[in-house]
Short mmCIF file of C-alpha atoms and ligand atoms in Angstrom, two decimals:
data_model
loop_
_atom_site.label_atom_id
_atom_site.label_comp_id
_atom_site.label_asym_id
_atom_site.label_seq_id
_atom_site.Cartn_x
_atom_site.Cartn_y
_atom_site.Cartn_z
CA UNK A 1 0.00 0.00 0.00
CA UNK A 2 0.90 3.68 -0.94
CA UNK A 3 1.54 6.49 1.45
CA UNK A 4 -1.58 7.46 3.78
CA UNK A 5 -3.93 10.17 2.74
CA UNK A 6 -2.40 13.15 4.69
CA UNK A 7 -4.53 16.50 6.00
CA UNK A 8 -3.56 19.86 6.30
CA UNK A 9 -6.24 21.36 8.93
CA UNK A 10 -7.58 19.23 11.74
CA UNK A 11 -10.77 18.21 12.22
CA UNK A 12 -12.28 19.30 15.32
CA UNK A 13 -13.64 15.05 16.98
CA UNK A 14 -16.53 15.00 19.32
CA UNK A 15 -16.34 11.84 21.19
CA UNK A 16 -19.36 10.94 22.99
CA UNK A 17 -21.57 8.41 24.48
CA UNK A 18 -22.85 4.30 25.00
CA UNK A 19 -22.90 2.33 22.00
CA UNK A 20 -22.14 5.05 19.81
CA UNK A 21 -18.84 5.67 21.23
CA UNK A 22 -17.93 1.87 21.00
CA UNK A 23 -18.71 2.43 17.34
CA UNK A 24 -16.36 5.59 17.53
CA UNK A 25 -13.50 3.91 18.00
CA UNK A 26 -13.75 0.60 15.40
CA UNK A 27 -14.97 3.44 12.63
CA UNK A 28 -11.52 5.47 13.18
CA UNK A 29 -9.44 2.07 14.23
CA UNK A 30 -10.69 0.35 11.30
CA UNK A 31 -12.00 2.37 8.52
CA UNK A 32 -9.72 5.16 8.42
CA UNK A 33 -6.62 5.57 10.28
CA UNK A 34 -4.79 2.56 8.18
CA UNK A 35 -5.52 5.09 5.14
CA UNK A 36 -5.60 8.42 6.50
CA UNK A 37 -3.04 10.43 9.02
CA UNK A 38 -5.78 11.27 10.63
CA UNK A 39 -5.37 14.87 11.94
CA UNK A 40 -8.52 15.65 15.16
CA UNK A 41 -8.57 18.56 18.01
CA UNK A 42 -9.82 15.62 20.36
CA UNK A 43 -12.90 16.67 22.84
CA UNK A 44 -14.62 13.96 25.48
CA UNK A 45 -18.13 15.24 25.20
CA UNK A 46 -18.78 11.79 27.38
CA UNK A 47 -21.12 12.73 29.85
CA UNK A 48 -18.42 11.84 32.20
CA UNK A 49 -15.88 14.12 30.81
CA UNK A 50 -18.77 16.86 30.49
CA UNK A 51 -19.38 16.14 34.38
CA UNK A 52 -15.76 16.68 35.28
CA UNK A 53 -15.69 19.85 33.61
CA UNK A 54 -19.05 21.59 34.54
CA UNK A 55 -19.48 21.12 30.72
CA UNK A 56 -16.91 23.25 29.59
CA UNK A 57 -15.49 20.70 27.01
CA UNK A 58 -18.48 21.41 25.17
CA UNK A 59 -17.97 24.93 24.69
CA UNK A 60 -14.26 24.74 24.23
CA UNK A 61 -15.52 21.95 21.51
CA UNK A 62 -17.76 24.67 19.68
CA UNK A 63 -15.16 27.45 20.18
CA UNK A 64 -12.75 25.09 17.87
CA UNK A 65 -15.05 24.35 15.52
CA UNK A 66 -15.16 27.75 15.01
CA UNK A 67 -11.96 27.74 14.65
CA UNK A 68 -10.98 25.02 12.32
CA UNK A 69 -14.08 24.93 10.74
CA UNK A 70 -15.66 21.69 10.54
CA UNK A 71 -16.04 19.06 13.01
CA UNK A 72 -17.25 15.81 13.88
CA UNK A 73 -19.57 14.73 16.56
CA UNK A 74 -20.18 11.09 18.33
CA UNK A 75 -24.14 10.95 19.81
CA UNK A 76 -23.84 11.99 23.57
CA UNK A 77 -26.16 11.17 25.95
CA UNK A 78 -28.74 14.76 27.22
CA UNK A 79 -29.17 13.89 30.68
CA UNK A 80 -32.95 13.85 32.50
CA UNK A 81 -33.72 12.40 36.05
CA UNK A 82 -32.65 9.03 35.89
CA UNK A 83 -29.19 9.91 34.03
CA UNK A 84 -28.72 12.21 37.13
CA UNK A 85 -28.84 9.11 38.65
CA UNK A 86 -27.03 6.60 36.49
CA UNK A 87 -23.94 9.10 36.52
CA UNK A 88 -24.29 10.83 39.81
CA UNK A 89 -24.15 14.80 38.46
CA UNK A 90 -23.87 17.14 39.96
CA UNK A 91 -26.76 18.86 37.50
CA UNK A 92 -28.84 18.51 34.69
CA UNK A 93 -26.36 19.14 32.00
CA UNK A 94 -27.80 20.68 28.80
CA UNK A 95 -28.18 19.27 25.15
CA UNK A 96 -24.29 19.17 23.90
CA UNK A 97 -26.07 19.54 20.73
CA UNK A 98 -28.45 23.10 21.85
CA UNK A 99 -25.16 24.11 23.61
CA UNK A 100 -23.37 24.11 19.93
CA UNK A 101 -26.43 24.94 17.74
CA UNK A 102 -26.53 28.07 19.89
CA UNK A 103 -22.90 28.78 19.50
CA UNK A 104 -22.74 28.64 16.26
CA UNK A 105 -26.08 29.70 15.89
CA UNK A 106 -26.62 27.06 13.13
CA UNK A 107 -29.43 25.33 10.73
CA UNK A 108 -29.48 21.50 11.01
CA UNK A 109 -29.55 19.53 7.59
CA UNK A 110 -31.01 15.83 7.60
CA UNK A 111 -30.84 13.87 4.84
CA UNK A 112 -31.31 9.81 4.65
CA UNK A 113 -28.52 7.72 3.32
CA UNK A 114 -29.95 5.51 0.59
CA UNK A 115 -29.10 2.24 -0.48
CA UNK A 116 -30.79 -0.19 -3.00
CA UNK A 117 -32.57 -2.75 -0.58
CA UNK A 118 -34.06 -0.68 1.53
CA UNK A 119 -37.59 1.17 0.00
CA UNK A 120 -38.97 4.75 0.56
CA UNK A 121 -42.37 3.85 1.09
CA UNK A 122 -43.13 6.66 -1.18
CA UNK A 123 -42.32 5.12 -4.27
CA UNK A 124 -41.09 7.80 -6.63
CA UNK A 125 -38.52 9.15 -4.03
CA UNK A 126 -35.61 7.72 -5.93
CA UNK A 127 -32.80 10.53 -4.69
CA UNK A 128 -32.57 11.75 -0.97
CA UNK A 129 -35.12 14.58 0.43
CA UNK A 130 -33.14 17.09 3.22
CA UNK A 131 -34.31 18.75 5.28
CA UNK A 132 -33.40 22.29 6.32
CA UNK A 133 -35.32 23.25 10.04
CA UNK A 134 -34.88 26.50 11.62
CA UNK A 135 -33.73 25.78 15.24
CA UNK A 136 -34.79 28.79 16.90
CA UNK A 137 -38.16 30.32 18.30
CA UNK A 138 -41.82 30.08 17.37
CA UNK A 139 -44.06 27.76 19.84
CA UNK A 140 -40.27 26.48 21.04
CA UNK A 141 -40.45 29.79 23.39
CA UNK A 142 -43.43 30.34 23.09
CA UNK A 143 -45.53 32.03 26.44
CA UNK A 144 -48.76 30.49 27.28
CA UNK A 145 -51.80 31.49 28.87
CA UNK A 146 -54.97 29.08 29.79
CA UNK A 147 -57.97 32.03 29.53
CA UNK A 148 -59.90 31.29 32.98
CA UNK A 149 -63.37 33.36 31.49
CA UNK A 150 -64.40 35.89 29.93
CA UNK A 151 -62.39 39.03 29.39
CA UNK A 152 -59.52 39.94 26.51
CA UNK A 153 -56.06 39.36 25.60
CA UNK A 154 -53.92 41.48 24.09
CA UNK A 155 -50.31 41.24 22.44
CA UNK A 156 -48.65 44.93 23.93
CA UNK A 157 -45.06 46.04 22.62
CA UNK A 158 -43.29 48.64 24.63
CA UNK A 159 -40.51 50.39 22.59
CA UNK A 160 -36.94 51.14 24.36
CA UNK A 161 -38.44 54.47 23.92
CA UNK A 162 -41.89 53.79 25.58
CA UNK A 163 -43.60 53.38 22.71
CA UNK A 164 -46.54 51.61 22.56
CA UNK A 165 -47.65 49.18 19.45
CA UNK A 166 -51.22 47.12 21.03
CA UNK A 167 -52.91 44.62 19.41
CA UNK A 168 -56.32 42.68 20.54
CA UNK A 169 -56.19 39.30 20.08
CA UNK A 170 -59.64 38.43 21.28
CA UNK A 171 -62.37 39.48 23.16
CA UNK A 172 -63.27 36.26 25.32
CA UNK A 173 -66.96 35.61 25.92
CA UNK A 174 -65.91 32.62 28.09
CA UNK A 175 -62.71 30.55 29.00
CA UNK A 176 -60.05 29.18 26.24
CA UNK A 177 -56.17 29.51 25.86
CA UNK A 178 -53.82 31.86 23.77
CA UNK A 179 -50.27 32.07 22.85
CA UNK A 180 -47.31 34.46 22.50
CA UNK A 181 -44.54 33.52 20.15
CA UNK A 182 -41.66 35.47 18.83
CA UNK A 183 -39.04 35.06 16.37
CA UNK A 184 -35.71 37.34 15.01
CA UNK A 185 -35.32 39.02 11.92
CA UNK A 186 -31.21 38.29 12.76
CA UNK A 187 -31.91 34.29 13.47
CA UNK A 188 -34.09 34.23 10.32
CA UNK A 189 -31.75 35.95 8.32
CA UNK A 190 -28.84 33.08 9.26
CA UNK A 191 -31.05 30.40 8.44
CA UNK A 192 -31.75 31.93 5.45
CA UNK A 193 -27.86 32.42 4.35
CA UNK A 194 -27.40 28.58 5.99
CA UNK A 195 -29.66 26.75 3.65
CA UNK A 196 -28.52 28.67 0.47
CA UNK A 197 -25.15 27.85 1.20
CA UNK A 198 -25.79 24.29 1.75
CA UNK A 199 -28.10 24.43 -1.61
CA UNK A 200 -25.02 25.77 -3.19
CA UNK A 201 -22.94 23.41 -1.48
CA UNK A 202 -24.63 20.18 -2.52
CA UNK A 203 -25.81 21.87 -5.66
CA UNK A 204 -29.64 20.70 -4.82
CA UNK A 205 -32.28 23.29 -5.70
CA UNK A 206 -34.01 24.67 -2.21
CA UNK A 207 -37.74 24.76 -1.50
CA UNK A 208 -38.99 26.92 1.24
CA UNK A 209 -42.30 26.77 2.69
CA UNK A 210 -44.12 28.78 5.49
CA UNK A 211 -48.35 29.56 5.63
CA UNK A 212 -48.25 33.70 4.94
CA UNK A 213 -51.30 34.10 3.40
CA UNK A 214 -53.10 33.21 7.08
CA UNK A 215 -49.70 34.31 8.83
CA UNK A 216 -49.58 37.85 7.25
CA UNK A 217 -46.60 39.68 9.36
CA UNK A 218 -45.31 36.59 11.16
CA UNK A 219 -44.37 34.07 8.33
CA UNK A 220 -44.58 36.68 5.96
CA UNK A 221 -41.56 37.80 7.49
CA UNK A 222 -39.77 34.35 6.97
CA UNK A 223 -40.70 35.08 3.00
CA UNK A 224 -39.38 38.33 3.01
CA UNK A 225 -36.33 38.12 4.32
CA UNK A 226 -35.41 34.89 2.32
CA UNK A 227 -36.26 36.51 -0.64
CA UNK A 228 -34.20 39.77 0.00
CA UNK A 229 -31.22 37.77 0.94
CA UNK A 230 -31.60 35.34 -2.05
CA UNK A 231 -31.93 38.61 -4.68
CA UNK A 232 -29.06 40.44 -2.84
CA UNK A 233 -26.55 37.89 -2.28
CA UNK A 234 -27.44 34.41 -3.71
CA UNK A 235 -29.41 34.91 -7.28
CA UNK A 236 -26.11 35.14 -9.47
CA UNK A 237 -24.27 32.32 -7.48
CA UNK A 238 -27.63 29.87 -7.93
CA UNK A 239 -28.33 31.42 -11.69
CA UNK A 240 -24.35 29.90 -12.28
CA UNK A 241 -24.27 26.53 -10.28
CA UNK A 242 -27.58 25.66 -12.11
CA UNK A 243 -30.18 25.75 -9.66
CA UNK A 244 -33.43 27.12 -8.10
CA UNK A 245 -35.08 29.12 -5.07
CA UNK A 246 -38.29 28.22 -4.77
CA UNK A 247 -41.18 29.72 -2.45
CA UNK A 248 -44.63 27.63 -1.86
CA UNK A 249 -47.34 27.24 0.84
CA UNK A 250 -46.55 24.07 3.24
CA UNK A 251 -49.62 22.62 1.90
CA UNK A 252 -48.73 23.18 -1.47
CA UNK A 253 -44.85 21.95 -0.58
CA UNK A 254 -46.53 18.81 1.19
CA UNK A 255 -47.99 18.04 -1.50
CA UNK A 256 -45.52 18.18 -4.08
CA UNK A 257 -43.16 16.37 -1.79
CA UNK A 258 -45.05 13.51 -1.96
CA UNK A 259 -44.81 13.47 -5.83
CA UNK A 260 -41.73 14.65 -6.43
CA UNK A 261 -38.36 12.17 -7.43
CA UNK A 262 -36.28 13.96 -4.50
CA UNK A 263 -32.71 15.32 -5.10
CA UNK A 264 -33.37 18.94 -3.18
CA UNK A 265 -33.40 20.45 -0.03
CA UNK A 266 -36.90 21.63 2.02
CA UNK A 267 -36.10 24.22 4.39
CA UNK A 268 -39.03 24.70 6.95
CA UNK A 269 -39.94 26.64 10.29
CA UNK A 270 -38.98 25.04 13.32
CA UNK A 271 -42.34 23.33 14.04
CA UNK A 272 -42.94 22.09 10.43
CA UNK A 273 -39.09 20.93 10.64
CA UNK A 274 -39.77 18.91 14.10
CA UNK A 275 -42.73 16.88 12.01
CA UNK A 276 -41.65 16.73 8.64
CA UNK A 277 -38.42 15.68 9.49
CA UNK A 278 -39.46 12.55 11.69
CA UNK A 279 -41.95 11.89 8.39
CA UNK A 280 -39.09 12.37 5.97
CA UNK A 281 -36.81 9.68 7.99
CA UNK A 282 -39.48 6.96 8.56
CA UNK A 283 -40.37 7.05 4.96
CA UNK A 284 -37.42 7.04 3.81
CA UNK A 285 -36.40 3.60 6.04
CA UNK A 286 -34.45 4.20 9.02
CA UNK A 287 -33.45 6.62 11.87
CA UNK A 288 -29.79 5.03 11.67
CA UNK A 289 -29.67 5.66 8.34
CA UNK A 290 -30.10 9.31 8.33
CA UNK A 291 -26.99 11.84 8.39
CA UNK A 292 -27.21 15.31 10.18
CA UNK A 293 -24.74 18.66 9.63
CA UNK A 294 -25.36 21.79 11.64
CA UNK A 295 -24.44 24.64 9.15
CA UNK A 296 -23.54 27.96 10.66
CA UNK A 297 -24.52 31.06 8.15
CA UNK A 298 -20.61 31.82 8.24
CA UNK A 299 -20.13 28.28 6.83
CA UNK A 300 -18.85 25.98 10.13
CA UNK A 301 -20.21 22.55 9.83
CA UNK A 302 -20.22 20.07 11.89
CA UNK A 303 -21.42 16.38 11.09
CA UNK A 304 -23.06 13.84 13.28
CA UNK A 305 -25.37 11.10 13.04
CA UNK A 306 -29.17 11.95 13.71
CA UNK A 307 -29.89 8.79 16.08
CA UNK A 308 -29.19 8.83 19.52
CA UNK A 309 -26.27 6.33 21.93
CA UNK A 310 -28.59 3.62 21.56
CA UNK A 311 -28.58 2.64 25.09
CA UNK A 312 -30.62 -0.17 24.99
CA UNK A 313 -28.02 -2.45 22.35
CA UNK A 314 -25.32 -0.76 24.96
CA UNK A 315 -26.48 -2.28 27.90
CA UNK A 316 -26.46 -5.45 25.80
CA UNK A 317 -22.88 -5.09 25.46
CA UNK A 318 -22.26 -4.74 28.71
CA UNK A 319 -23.91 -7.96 29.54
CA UNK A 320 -21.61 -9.54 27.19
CA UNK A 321 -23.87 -9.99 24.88
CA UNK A 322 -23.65 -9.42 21.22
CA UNK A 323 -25.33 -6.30 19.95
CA UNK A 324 -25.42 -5.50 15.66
CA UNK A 325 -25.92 -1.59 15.79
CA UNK A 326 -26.23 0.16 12.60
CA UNK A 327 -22.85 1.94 12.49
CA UNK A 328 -23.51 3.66 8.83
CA UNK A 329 -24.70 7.01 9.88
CA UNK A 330 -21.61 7.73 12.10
CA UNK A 331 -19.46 6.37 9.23
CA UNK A 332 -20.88 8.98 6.99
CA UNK A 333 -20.27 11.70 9.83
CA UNK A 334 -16.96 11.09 9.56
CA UNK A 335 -17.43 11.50 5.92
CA UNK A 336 -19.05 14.29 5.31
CA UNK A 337 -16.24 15.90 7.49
CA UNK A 338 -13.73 14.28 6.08
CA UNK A 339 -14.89 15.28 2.38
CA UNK A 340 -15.63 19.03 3.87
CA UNK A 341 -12.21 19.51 4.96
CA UNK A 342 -10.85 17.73 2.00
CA UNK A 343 -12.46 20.68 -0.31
CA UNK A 344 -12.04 23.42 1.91
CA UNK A 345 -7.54 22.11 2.38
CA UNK A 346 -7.45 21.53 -1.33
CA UNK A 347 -6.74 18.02 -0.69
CA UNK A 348 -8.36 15.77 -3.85
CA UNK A 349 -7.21 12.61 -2.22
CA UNK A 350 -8.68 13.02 1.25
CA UNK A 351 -12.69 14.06 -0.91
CA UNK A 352 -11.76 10.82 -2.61
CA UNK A 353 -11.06 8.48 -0.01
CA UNK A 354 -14.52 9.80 1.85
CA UNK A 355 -16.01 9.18 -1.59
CA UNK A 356 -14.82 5.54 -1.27
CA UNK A 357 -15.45 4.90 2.25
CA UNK A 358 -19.24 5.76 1.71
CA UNK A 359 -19.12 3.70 -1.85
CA UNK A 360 -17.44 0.46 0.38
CA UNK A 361 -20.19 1.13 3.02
CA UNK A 362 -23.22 1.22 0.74
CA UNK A 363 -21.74 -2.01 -1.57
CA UNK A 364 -21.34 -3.91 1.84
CA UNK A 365 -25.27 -3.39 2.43
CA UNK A 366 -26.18 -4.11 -1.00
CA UNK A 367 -24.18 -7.03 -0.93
CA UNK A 368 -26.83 -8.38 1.68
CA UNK A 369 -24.26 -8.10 4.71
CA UNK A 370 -26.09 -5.58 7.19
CA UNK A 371 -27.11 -5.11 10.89
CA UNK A 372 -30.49 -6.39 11.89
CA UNK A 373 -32.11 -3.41 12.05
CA UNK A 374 -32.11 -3.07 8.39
CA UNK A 375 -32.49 -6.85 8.01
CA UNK A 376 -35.82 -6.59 9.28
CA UNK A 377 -37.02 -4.02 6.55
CA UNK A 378 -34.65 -5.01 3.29
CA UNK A 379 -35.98 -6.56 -0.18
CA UNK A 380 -33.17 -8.45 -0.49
CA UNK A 381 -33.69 -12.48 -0.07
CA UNK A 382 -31.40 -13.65 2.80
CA UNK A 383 -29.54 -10.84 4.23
CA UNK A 384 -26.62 -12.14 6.19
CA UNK A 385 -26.85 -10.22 9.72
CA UNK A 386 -24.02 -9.08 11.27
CA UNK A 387 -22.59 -8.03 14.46
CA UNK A 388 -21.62 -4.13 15.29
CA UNK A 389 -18.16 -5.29 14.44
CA UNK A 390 -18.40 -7.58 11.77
CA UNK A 391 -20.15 -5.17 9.74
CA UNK A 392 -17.48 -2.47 10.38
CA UNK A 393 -14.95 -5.33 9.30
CA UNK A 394 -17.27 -6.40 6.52
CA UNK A 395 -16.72 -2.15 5.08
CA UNK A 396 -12.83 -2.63 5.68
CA UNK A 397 -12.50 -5.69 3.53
CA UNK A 398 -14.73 -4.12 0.93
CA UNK A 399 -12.63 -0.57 1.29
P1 NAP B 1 -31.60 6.14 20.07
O1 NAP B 1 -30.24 6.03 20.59
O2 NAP B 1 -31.73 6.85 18.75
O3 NAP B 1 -32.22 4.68 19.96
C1 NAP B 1 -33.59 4.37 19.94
C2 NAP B 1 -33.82 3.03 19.31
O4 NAP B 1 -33.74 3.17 17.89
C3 NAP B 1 -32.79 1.97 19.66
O5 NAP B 1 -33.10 1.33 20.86
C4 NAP B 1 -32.84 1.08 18.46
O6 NAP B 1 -34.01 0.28 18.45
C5 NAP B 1 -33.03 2.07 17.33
N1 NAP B 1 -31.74 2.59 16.83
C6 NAP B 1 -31.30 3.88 16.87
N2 NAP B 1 -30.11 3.98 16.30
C7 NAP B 1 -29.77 2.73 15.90
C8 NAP B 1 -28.63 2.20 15.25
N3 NAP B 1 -27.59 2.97 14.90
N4 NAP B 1 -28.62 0.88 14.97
C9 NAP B 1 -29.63 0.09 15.31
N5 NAP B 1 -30.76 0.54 15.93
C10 NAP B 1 -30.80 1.85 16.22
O7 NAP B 1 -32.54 6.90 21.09
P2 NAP B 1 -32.76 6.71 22.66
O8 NAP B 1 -32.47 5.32 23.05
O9 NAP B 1 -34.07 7.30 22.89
O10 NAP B 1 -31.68 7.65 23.31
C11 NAP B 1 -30.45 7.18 23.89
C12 NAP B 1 -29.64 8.39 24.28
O11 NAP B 1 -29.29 9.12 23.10
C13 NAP B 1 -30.38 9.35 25.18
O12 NAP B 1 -29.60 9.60 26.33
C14 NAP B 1 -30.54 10.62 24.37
O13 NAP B 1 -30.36 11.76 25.14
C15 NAP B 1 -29.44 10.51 23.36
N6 NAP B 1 -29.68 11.16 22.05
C16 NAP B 1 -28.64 11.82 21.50
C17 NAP B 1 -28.75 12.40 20.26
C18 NAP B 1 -27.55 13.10 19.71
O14 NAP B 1 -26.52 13.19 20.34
N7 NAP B 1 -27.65 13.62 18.51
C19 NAP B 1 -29.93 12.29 19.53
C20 NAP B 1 -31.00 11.57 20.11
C21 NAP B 1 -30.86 10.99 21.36
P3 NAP B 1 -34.06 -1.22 19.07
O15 NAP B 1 -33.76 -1.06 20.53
O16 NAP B 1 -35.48 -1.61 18.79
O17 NAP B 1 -33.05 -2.05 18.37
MG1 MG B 2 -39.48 15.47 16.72
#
């Protein structure tokens, strides 16, 4: 064998959690360190290593990534009561991922892997669907109020200046409920400049879809301001790479979603994003199938997969027992990094050995050698299940 494949800029590594981090470690062990000198800024974001550091790992981890520009994260675990527990913290950590999606202040891409084998129940969706969902605001912070009886609410805007702007929202003969939400012309206007990046990026045409003709200021807003940043900044560049910005009612995009071939990116509001995107994934086959990049609008990325540690096949494991845990979507996390900083470094070899890894991984699938989790759902007569290793070794031999 030649030389490895060597890098210029580091990649910033997230290590993290359970199974996923078992999975870590074979993926860089045996898929790409015998080919690569692989270059990483290495950061635990274990829950233990968060622990020991009141979290600051995961901040330092997003403060590199701005740095060096792209990044790679392991699933960690987001603590709740019983992982209080099971760990003994000394609080409720945070989301790693909110922590970094705030920090870079990012749009979250999710797109399913596909591989012949494994349907779309929608028929005609022959190339992958993304989706682009804006992670900020909306009923996500929204303010609530359960109307006890009769009487009104209003929405009331006092100015820095004491100005007033009031606005009834009903007159209530009798009780009901009502909601404030809010959202920012400045986190609109990133996720705007995110997903035409990423369109030009991946050179997919981008759909975007709110409801302004019953939302007249609110989404209307969203419309707006994609469409002045797309005519002041983005027309040419899209006009050149051969592709289109498209605006349509969610109804109208639902629909032509479902009849569509795929091959382009649907950026939504953060509600329509939560839904579509678990609809997108199911149809399309399988959570552990589906890859995940958090896009910042000054083009950071960072890649992950968009399933969780699966702690249940981890327990397993520790028992001793053997566990076959889809490993493919943290394969192409490492990637779509890998490829990222290939292209941004100037480095043809390193975009072509991500090309091949990916090529290796799909082949070993279609070859009928997979995990049981896609067992259970493939066409193909007889797949030969593997274990969480021997499918990683199963990719080597192939690669
Ligand atoms: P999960 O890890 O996504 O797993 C849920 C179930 O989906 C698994 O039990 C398994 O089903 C199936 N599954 C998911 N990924 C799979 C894979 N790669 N291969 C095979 N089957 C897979 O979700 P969870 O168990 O609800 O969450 C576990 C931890 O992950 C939680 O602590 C949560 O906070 C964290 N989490 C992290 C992220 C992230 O870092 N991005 C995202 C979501 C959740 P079967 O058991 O039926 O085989
Ligand atoms: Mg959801």
């Amino acid at each position: 064998m030649t030389d490895k494949i060597q890098m210029r800029t580091p990649l910033v590594e997230m290590d993290g959690d359970e199974m996923t981090r078992i999975i870590w470690q074979l993926i860089k062990e045996k898929l790409i360190c015998p080919f690569v000198d692989l270059k990483t800024e290495y950061y635990d974001l274990g829950l233990t290593k968060r622990e020991e550091t009141n979290d600051q790992v995961t901040i330092d981890s997003a403060e590199a990534t701005k740095r060096l520009g792209v990044a790679v994260k392991c699933a960690t675990i987001t603590p709740n009561a019983a992982r209080v527990e099971e760990y003994n913290l000394k609080q409720m950590w945070k989301s790693p991922n909110g922590t970094i999606r705030a920090m870079l202040d990012g749009t979250v891409f999710r797109a399913p892997i596909l591989v012949k084998g494994i349907q779309p129940v929608v028929r005609n969706w022959e190339a992958p669907i993304t989706i682009a969902r804006h992670a900020y605001g909306d009923i996500y912070k929204n303010t609530e109020i359960r109307v006890p009886g009769a009487g009104k609410v209003e929405l009331v805007y006092t100015g820095a200046d004491g100005t007033e702007i009031r606005e009834l929202v009903h007159e209530f003969d009798g009780p009901g409920i009502a909601q404030g939400v809010h959202n920012l012309d400045a986190s609109i206007s990133s996720f705007a400049r995110s997903c035409f990046k990423f369109a030009l990026d991946t050179k997919q045409d981008l759909w975007f879809s709110t409801k302004d003709t019953i939302s007249k200021k609110y989404d209307h807003r969203f419309k707006d301001i994609f469409a002045e940043i797309y005519e002041a900044e983005y027309a040419q560049a899209f006009e050149e790479a051969g592709i289109e910005y498209f605006y349509t009612l969610i109804d109208d995009a639902v629909a032509r979603v479902m009849k569509a071939r795929g091959g382009f990116i649907w950026a939504v509001k953060n509600y329509d994003g939560d839904v579509m995107s678990d609809m997108i994934s199911s149809a399309f086959g399988s959570l552990a199938m589906m890859t995940s990049v958090l896009v910042s609008p000054t083009g950071v990325y960072e890649y992950e997969a968009a399933h969780g540690t699966v702690q249940r096949h981890y327990y397993k494991h520790l028992k001793g027992e053997e566990t076959s845990t889809n490993s493919v979507a943290t394969i192409f996390a490492w990637t779509g990094a890998l490829r990222k900083r290939g292209e941004l470094d100037e480095l043809p070899e390193l975009v072509e050995f991500a090309g091949r890894l990916e090529k290796a991984t799909i082949g070993t699938i279609e070859a009928g050698e997979m995990t049981g989790d896609l067992a259970r759902i493939t066409t193909l007569e007889n797949p030969r299940i593997l274990t969480t290793e021997a499918f990683i070794d199963a990719v080597a031999s192939r690669l």
